[in-house]
Amino acid sequence: MGISLRDKIVFVTGASSGIGAATALEFAKLGAKLLVCARRLDKLKELEPQLREAGAADVLCFELDVRDRDEVECTLKTLPAGWSDIEVLVNNAGLARGLKKLYEDDIENWEEMIDTNVKGLLYVTRTVVSGMIARSRGHVINLGSIAGHNAYANGAVYCATKAAERFITDGLRIDVNGTPIRVSTVDPGMVKTDFSRIRFRGDEERAGKTYENVDPLLPEDVADVIVFVATRPEHVVLQQIVMTPVAQANPFTLTRKS
Ligand SMILES: NC(=O)c1ccc[n+]([C@@H]2O[C@H](COP(=O)([O-])OP(=O)(O)OC[C@H]3O[C@@H](n4cnc5c(N)ncnc54)[C@H](OP(=O)(O)O)[C@@H]3O)[C@@H](O)[C@H]2O)c1
């Protein structure tokens, strides 16, 4: 039997699509208060009625670019009354850009991935965890990837950002040891979201090929696991969950249906 998150504040970054949107919806079903951000506020506004209908105790959507340190600090330190006691932080905002050999890749792609997946996650975490420490409660759940466990061809920098996420998760868990705060990472393999479309800058054909002849994970599969991690009894922490479609053994071993 898991703990109740009814009326508790769950903050999901990057909730405008994919895993983040599905995760917000799963927490809404538990009656949580959903704090959701992304750069595309219009997408969050489309999600808001679905969250309310699913059972969210309340919803607050706001625009945030996690790469902007000042914006992150200012926005999260000045949340409206009743929204600051964040119980669960899901650090989901992230992306891949490009798929090229390191020595041929565009440096702008590296900057964007590192700024979002590593520095953005750090900015949000620092701000939210300082409040968790003051309240002596909270749970941080980061979105890692199997890419953080094994590098794959043409993905050195994305894989490095997810390896960094894994070590940030482990390091934070050590830093909060002795407090009731829990720190987890959920590390999926291939999930069918906008991820590949963003990676290939809108090249639908190339993005579509990623999921050809394979049953990938769905965002709901990952959301289900995130909610499971968040609802374990308070003395239990699931430190790291690695999940893949059955057809995928690791980032480079994938069997497609013939
Ligand atoms: N799909 C996969 O196969 C897979 C596998 C393993 C791990 N992951 C990880 O899962 C997470 C979610 O990805 P997804 O697959 O759900 O992709 P997605 O559908 O493209 O969603 C990515 C989300 O991140 C947000 N985001 C990106 N940059 C942001 C920024 N600078 N500030 C705020 N929000 C930002 C996007 O919102 P806006 O564009 O509106 O800002 C969007 O809501 C990522 O961390 C990704 O690395 C994905």
Tab-separated table of C-alpha atoms and ligand atoms in Angstrom:
chain	number	residue	atom	x	y	z
A	1	MET	CA	0.000	0.000	0.000
A	2	GLY	CA	1.562	3.289	-1.089
A	3	ILE	CA	1.498	6.697	0.569
A	4	SER	CA	-1.182	9.218	-0.353
A	5	LEU	CA	-0.303	12.265	-2.438
A	6	ARG	CA	-3.792	13.733	-2.154
A	7	ASP	CA	-3.539	17.556	-1.906
A	8	LYS	CA	0.275	17.319	-2.009
A	9	ILE	CA	2.166	19.498	-4.477
A	10	VAL	CA	3.824	17.634	-7.346
A	11	PHE	CA	6.027	19.744	-9.632
A	12	VAL	CA	6.674	18.326	-13.124
A	13	THR	CA	9.096	20.151	-15.419
A	14	GLY	CA	8.624	19.773	-19.169
A	15	ALA	CA	4.953	18.825	-18.817
A	16	SER	CA	3.909	20.202	-22.213
A	17	SER	CA	4.368	16.842	-23.957
A	18	GLY	CA	5.453	13.213	-23.763
A	19	ILE	CA	6.527	11.708	-20.445
A	20	GLY	CA	6.020	14.960	-18.516
A	21	ALA	CA	2.391	15.394	-19.636
A	22	ALA	CA	1.596	11.707	-18.954
A	23	THR	CA	3.241	11.937	-15.523
A	24	ALA	CA	1.249	15.026	-14.569
A	25	LEU	CA	-1.915	13.166	-15.578
A	26	GLU	CA	-1.042	10.112	-13.426
A	27	PHE	CA	-0.413	12.316	-10.385
A	28	ALA	CA	-3.681	14.154	-11.081
A	29	LYS	CA	-5.512	10.822	-10.764
A	30	LEU	CA	-4.153	10.605	-7.189
A	31	GLY	CA	-5.674	13.983	-6.294
A	32	ALA	CA	-2.341	15.819	-6.141
A	33	LYS	CA	-1.918	19.571	-6.695
A	34	LEU	CA	-0.129	19.855	-10.025
A	35	LEU	CA	2.529	22.486	-10.584
A	36	VAL	CA	3.572	22.185	-14.226
A	37	CYS	CA	6.006	24.145	-16.360
A	38	ALA	CA	7.533	24.201	-19.846
A	39	ARG	CA	8.375	26.852	-22.421
A	40	ARG	CA	5.114	26.261	-24.363
A	41	LEU	CA	2.453	27.675	-22.082
A	42	ASP	CA	-0.263	27.057	-24.710
A	43	LYS	CA	0.371	23.286	-24.477
A	44	LEU	CA	0.191	23.416	-20.691
A	45	LYS	CA	-3.091	25.318	-20.911
A	46	GLU	CA	-4.442	22.537	-23.156
A	47	LEU	CA	-3.394	19.978	-20.544
A	48	GLU	CA	-4.859	21.868	-17.577
A	49	PRO	CA	-8.542	20.842	-18.045
A	50	GLN	CA	-7.461	17.218	-18.521
A	51	LEU	CA	-5.573	17.353	-15.226
A	52	ARG	CA	-8.580	18.839	-13.427
A	53	GLU	CA	-10.918	16.280	-14.969
A	54	ALA	CA	-8.575	13.447	-13.948
A	55	GLY	CA	-8.872	14.542	-10.318
A	56	ALA	CA	-6.117	17.089	-9.627
A	57	ALA	CA	-6.826	18.992	-6.400
A	58	ASP	CA	-5.591	22.125	-8.196
A	59	VAL	CA	-3.383	23.048	-11.162
A	60	LEU	CA	-0.901	25.860	-11.712
A	61	CYS	CA	0.732	26.128	-15.141
A	62	PHE	CA	3.607	28.474	-15.804
A	63	GLU	CA	6.091	29.202	-18.535
A	64	LEU	CA	9.682	28.392	-17.605
A	65	ASP	CA	12.878	27.806	-19.521
A	66	VAL	CA	14.940	25.686	-17.141
A	67	ARG	CA	18.136	26.946	-18.810
A	68	ASP	CA	17.548	30.455	-17.465
A	69	ARG	CA	19.036	30.422	-13.971
A	70	ASP	CA	17.620	33.778	-12.876
A	71	GLU	CA	14.149	32.914	-14.189
A	72	VAL	CA	14.223	29.525	-12.438
A	73	GLU	CA	15.275	31.025	-9.095
A	74	CYS	CA	12.936	34.010	-9.287
A	75	THR	CA	9.878	32.021	-10.422
A	76	LEU	CA	10.303	29.177	-7.952
A	77	LYS	CA	11.045	31.479	-5.012
A	78	THR	CA	7.960	33.605	-5.691
A	79	LEU	CA	5.312	30.955	-6.284
A	80	PRO	CA	1.786	32.064	-5.307
A	81	ALA	CA	0.588	31.394	-1.770
A	82	GLY	CA	-0.150	27.733	-1.192
A	83	TRP	CA	2.155	26.498	-3.969
A	84	SER	CA	5.624	26.547	-2.446
A	85	ASP	CA	5.667	23.365	-0.334
A	86	ILE	CA	6.682	21.031	-3.136
A	87	GLU	CA	6.402	17.392	-2.042
A	88	VAL	CA	7.560	15.704	-5.263
A	89	LEU	CA	9.803	17.230	-7.924
A	90	VAL	CA	9.929	15.399	-11.257
A	91	ASN	CA	12.904	16.762	-13.195
A	92	ASN	CA	11.688	15.696	-16.629
A	93	ALA	CA	12.493	18.655	-18.939
A	94	GLY	CA	15.131	17.500	-21.379
A	95	LEU	CA	16.024	16.845	-24.969
A	96	ALA	CA	18.456	15.448	-27.503
A	97	ARG	CA	19.688	17.436	-30.490
A	98	GLY	CA	21.314	15.798	-33.501
A	99	LEU	CA	22.900	12.405	-34.006
A	100	LYS	CA	26.420	12.888	-35.331
A	101	LYS	CA	29.983	11.946	-34.613
A	102	LEU	CA	31.371	14.136	-31.869
A	103	TYR	CA	34.003	15.705	-34.114
A	104	GLU	CA	31.384	16.587	-36.757
A	105	ASP	CA	28.550	17.700	-34.485
A	106	ASP	CA	27.247	21.247	-34.134
A	107	ILE	CA	28.488	22.835	-30.941
A	108	GLU	CA	25.127	24.609	-30.505
A	109	ASN	CA	23.536	21.157	-30.100
A	110	TRP	CA	25.926	20.344	-27.266
A	111	GLU	CA	25.254	23.646	-25.550
A	112	GLU	CA	21.492	23.144	-25.705
A	113	MET	CA	21.626	19.594	-24.315
A	114	ILE	CA	24.079	20.436	-21.540
A	115	ASP	CA	22.248	23.661	-20.631
A	116	THR	CA	18.885	21.867	-20.440
A	117	ASN	CA	19.619	18.328	-19.237
A	118	VAL	CA	22.413	19.144	-16.813
A	119	LYS	CA	22.463	22.809	-15.849
A	120	GLY	CA	18.678	23.283	-16.020
A	121	LEU	CA	18.125	20.214	-13.853
A	122	LEU	CA	20.677	21.568	-11.374
A	123	TYR	CA	19.087	25.035	-11.183
A	124	VAL	CA	15.609	23.624	-10.524
A	125	THR	CA	16.903	21.036	-8.056
A	126	ARG	CA	18.948	23.511	-6.015
A	127	THR	CA	16.003	25.870	-5.621
A	128	VAL	CA	13.390	23.227	-4.816
A	129	VAL	CA	15.578	21.045	-2.562
A	130	SER	CA	16.532	23.977	-0.326
A	131	GLY	CA	12.808	24.240	0.523
A	132	MET	CA	12.559	20.464	1.033
A	133	ILE	CA	15.489	20.621	3.467
A	134	ALA	CA	13.808	23.459	5.401
A	135	ARG	CA	10.551	21.454	5.621
A	136	SER	CA	12.325	18.122	6.206
A	137	ARG	CA	10.312	16.331	3.535
A	138	GLY	CA	10.247	15.765	-0.193
A	139	HIS	CA	11.141	13.466	-3.074
A	140	VAL	CA	13.208	14.287	-6.160
A	141	ILE	CA	12.652	12.026	-9.170
A	142	ASN	CA	14.945	12.679	-12.119
A	143	LEU	CA	14.452	11.469	-15.685
A	144	GLY	CA	17.582	9.659	-16.705
A	145	SER	CA	17.966	7.291	-19.635
A	146	ILE	CA	19.657	4.053	-20.612
A	147	ALA	CA	21.850	6.510	-22.552
A	148	GLY	CA	23.360	7.387	-19.170
A	149	HIS	CA	24.421	3.780	-18.692
A	150	ASN	CA	25.944	3.037	-22.123
A	151	ALA	CA	27.165	5.504	-24.734
A	152	TYR	CA	25.861	4.862	-28.251
A	153	ALA	CA	27.210	5.797	-31.673
A	154	ASN	CA	26.763	9.467	-32.593
A	155	GLY	CA	25.219	10.283	-29.216
A	156	ALA	CA	28.257	11.060	-27.064
A	157	VAL	CA	27.043	14.364	-25.678
A	158	TYR	CA	23.407	13.358	-25.040
A	159	CYS	CA	24.681	10.191	-23.325
A	160	ALA	CA	27.103	12.312	-21.281
A	161	THR	CA	24.264	14.553	-20.089
A	162	LYS	CA	22.311	11.516	-18.889
A	163	ALA	CA	25.421	10.031	-17.245
A	164	ALA	CA	25.782	13.389	-15.478
A	165	GLU	CA	22.140	13.159	-14.375
A	166	ARG	CA	22.853	9.733	-12.863
A	167	PHE	CA	25.781	11.039	-10.837
A	168	ILE	CA	23.918	14.197	-9.805
A	169	THR	CA	21.138	11.904	-8.545
A	170	ASP	CA	23.582	9.731	-6.611
A	171	GLY	CA	25.451	12.739	-5.234
A	172	LEU	CA	22.283	14.490	-4.123
A	173	ARG	CA	21.113	11.313	-2.371
A	174	ILE	CA	24.361	11.349	-0.390
A	175	ASP	CA	24.020	15.066	0.380
A	176	VAL	CA	20.494	14.680	1.807
A	177	ASN	CA	21.332	11.484	3.691
A	178	GLY	CA	20.244	11.876	7.306
A	179	THR	CA	17.104	13.778	6.240
A	180	PRO	CA	13.789	12.184	5.172
A	181	ILE	CA	14.266	13.442	1.594
A	182	ARG	CA	14.282	10.773	-1.108
A	183	VAL	CA	16.139	10.916	-4.428
A	184	SER	CA	15.421	8.613	-7.368
A	185	THR	CA	16.114	8.271	-11.062
A	186	VAL	CA	13.884	6.597	-13.640
A	187	ASP	CA	15.932	5.627	-16.690
A	188	PRO	CA	13.894	4.575	-19.734
A	189	GLY	CA	14.952	3.157	-23.051
A	190	MET	CA	13.018	4.038	-26.188
A	191	VAL	CA	9.765	5.918	-25.459
A	192	LYS	CA	7.409	7.106	-28.208
A	193	THR	CA	7.192	10.884	-27.665
A	194	ASP	CA	8.244	14.038	-29.511
A	195	PHE	CA	11.817	13.237	-28.472
A	196	SER	CA	13.017	12.108	-31.931
A	197	ARG	CA	11.111	14.852	-33.749
A	198	ILE	CA	12.896	17.409	-31.552
A	199	ARG	CA	16.225	15.598	-31.959
A	200	PHE	CA	15.907	15.757	-35.769
A	201	ARG	CA	14.456	19.295	-35.763
A	202	GLY	CA	11.068	18.389	-37.221
A	203	ASP	CA	12.268	15.792	-39.764
A	204	GLU	CA	9.167	13.578	-39.374
A	205	GLU	CA	10.440	10.841	-41.692
A	206	ARG	CA	13.696	10.379	-39.798
A	207	ALA	CA	11.933	10.625	-36.436
A	208	GLY	CA	9.337	8.072	-37.533
A	209	LYS	CA	12.020	5.538	-38.434
A	210	THR	CA	13.122	5.424	-34.786
A	211	TYR	CA	9.879	3.667	-33.848
A	212	GLU	CA	9.489	1.581	-37.022
A	213	ASN	CA	8.666	-2.120	-36.495
A	214	VAL	CA	9.119	-1.992	-32.759
A	215	ASP	CA	6.771	-1.611	-29.785
A	216	PRO	CA	8.387	1.233	-27.866
A	217	LEU	CA	7.525	2.233	-24.323
A	218	LEU	CA	4.653	4.706	-24.167
A	219	PRO	CA	4.775	7.862	-22.022
A	220	GLU	CA	2.081	6.294	-19.813
A	221	ASP	CA	4.366	3.321	-19.067
A	222	VAL	CA	7.020	5.653	-17.689
A	223	ALA	CA	4.472	7.809	-15.842
A	224	ASP	CA	3.131	4.688	-14.147
A	225	VAL	CA	6.601	3.834	-12.835
A	226	ILE	CA	7.297	7.402	-11.696
A	227	VAL	CA	4.073	7.381	-9.677
A	228	PHE	CA	5.001	3.976	-8.214
A	229	VAL	CA	8.398	5.367	-7.154
A	230	ALA	CA	6.729	8.420	-5.572
A	231	THR	CA	4.156	6.455	-3.600
A	232	ARG	CA	6.362	3.939	-1.767
A	233	PRO	CA	6.217	4.092	2.039
A	234	GLU	CA	8.275	6.953	3.466
A	235	HIS	CA	11.099	4.703	4.705
A	236	VAL	CA	11.615	3.225	1.196
A	237	VAL	CA	13.519	4.776	-1.688
A	238	LEU	CA	13.671	3.219	-5.132
A	239	GLN	CA	17.024	4.664	-6.104
A	240	GLN	CA	17.180	3.726	-9.771
A	241	ILE	CA	14.719	2.114	-12.163
A	242	VAL	CA	15.899	1.061	-15.622
A	243	MET	CA	13.035	0.234	-17.987
A	244	THR	CA	13.026	-0.631	-21.679
A	245	PRO	CA	10.698	-2.110	-24.263
A	246	VAL	CA	11.116	-5.887	-24.357
A	247	ALA	CA	12.722	-5.572	-27.803
A	248	GLN	CA	15.506	-3.365	-26.433
A	249	ALA	CA	18.354	-4.806	-24.351
A	250	ASN	CA	20.460	-1.630	-24.281
A	251	PRO	CA	20.827	1.512	-26.448
A	252	PHE	CA	22.374	-0.422	-29.321
A	253	THR	CA	20.687	-3.834	-29.097
A	254	LEU	CA	17.183	-3.555	-30.484
A	255	THR	CA	15.283	-6.199	-32.451
A	256	ARG	CA	12.816	-4.836	-34.984
A	257	LYS	CA	9.927	-6.970	-36.234
A	258	SER	CA	10.620	-8.184	-39.765
B	1	LIG	N1	11.671	9.527	-25.453
B	1	LIG	C1	12.674	8.752	-25.097
B	1	LIG	O1	12.997	7.774	-25.794
B	1	LIG	C2	13.402	9.012	-23.801
B	1	LIG	C3	14.199	7.977	-23.276
B	1	LIG	C4	14.875	8.189	-22.090
B	1	LIG	C5	14.781	9.396	-21.443
B	1	LIG	N2	14.021	10.412	-21.973
B	1	LIG	C6	13.979	11.676	-21.243
B	1	LIG	O2	12.633	11.947	-20.884
B	1	LIG	C7	12.458	13.356	-20.713
B	1	LIG	C8	11.196	13.798	-21.433
B	1	LIG	O3	11.352	13.593	-22.813
B	1	LIG	P1	10.184	13.101	-23.782
B	1	LIG	O4	10.625	11.842	-24.400
B	1	LIG	O5	8.883	13.139	-23.083
B	1	LIG	O6	10.283	14.210	-24.923
B	1	LIG	P2	9.270	15.396	-25.370
B	1	LIG	O7	7.936	14.833	-25.685
B	1	LIG	O8	10.002	16.140	-26.428
B	1	LIG	O9	9.150	16.276	-24.046
B	1	LIG	C9	10.218	17.067	-23.584
B	1	LIG	C10	9.663	18.080	-22.606
B	1	LIG	O10	10.769	18.854	-22.085
B	1	LIG	C11	10.429	20.220	-22.178
B	1	LIG	N3	11.611	21.058	-22.300
B	1	LIG	C12	12.617	20.950	-23.200
B	1	LIG	N4	13.500	21.953	-23.029
B	1	LIG	C13	13.031	22.708	-21.995
B	1	LIG	C14	13.479	23.882	-21.356
B	1	LIG	N5	14.616	24.498	-21.735
B	1	LIG	N6	12.762	24.396	-20.313
B	1	LIG	C15	11.612	23.786	-19.922
B	1	LIG	N7	11.126	22.675	-20.489
B	1	LIG	C16	11.831	22.140	-21.524
B	1	LIG	C17	9.515	20.328	-23.400
B	1	LIG	O11	8.661	21.460	-23.290
B	1	LIG	P3	8.798	22.834	-24.125
B	1	LIG	O12	9.383	22.496	-25.453
B	1	LIG	O13	7.391	23.340	-24.167
B	1	LIG	O14	9.687	23.684	-23.276
B	1	LIG	C18	8.693	19.051	-23.275
B	1	LIG	O15	7.606	19.248	-22.428
B	1	LIG	C19	13.746	14.005	-21.202
B	1	LIG	O16	14.551	14.333	-20.084
B	1	LIG	C20	14.398	12.908	-22.034
B	1	LIG	O17	15.783	13.049	-22.095
B	1	LIG	C21	13.313	10.234	-23.136
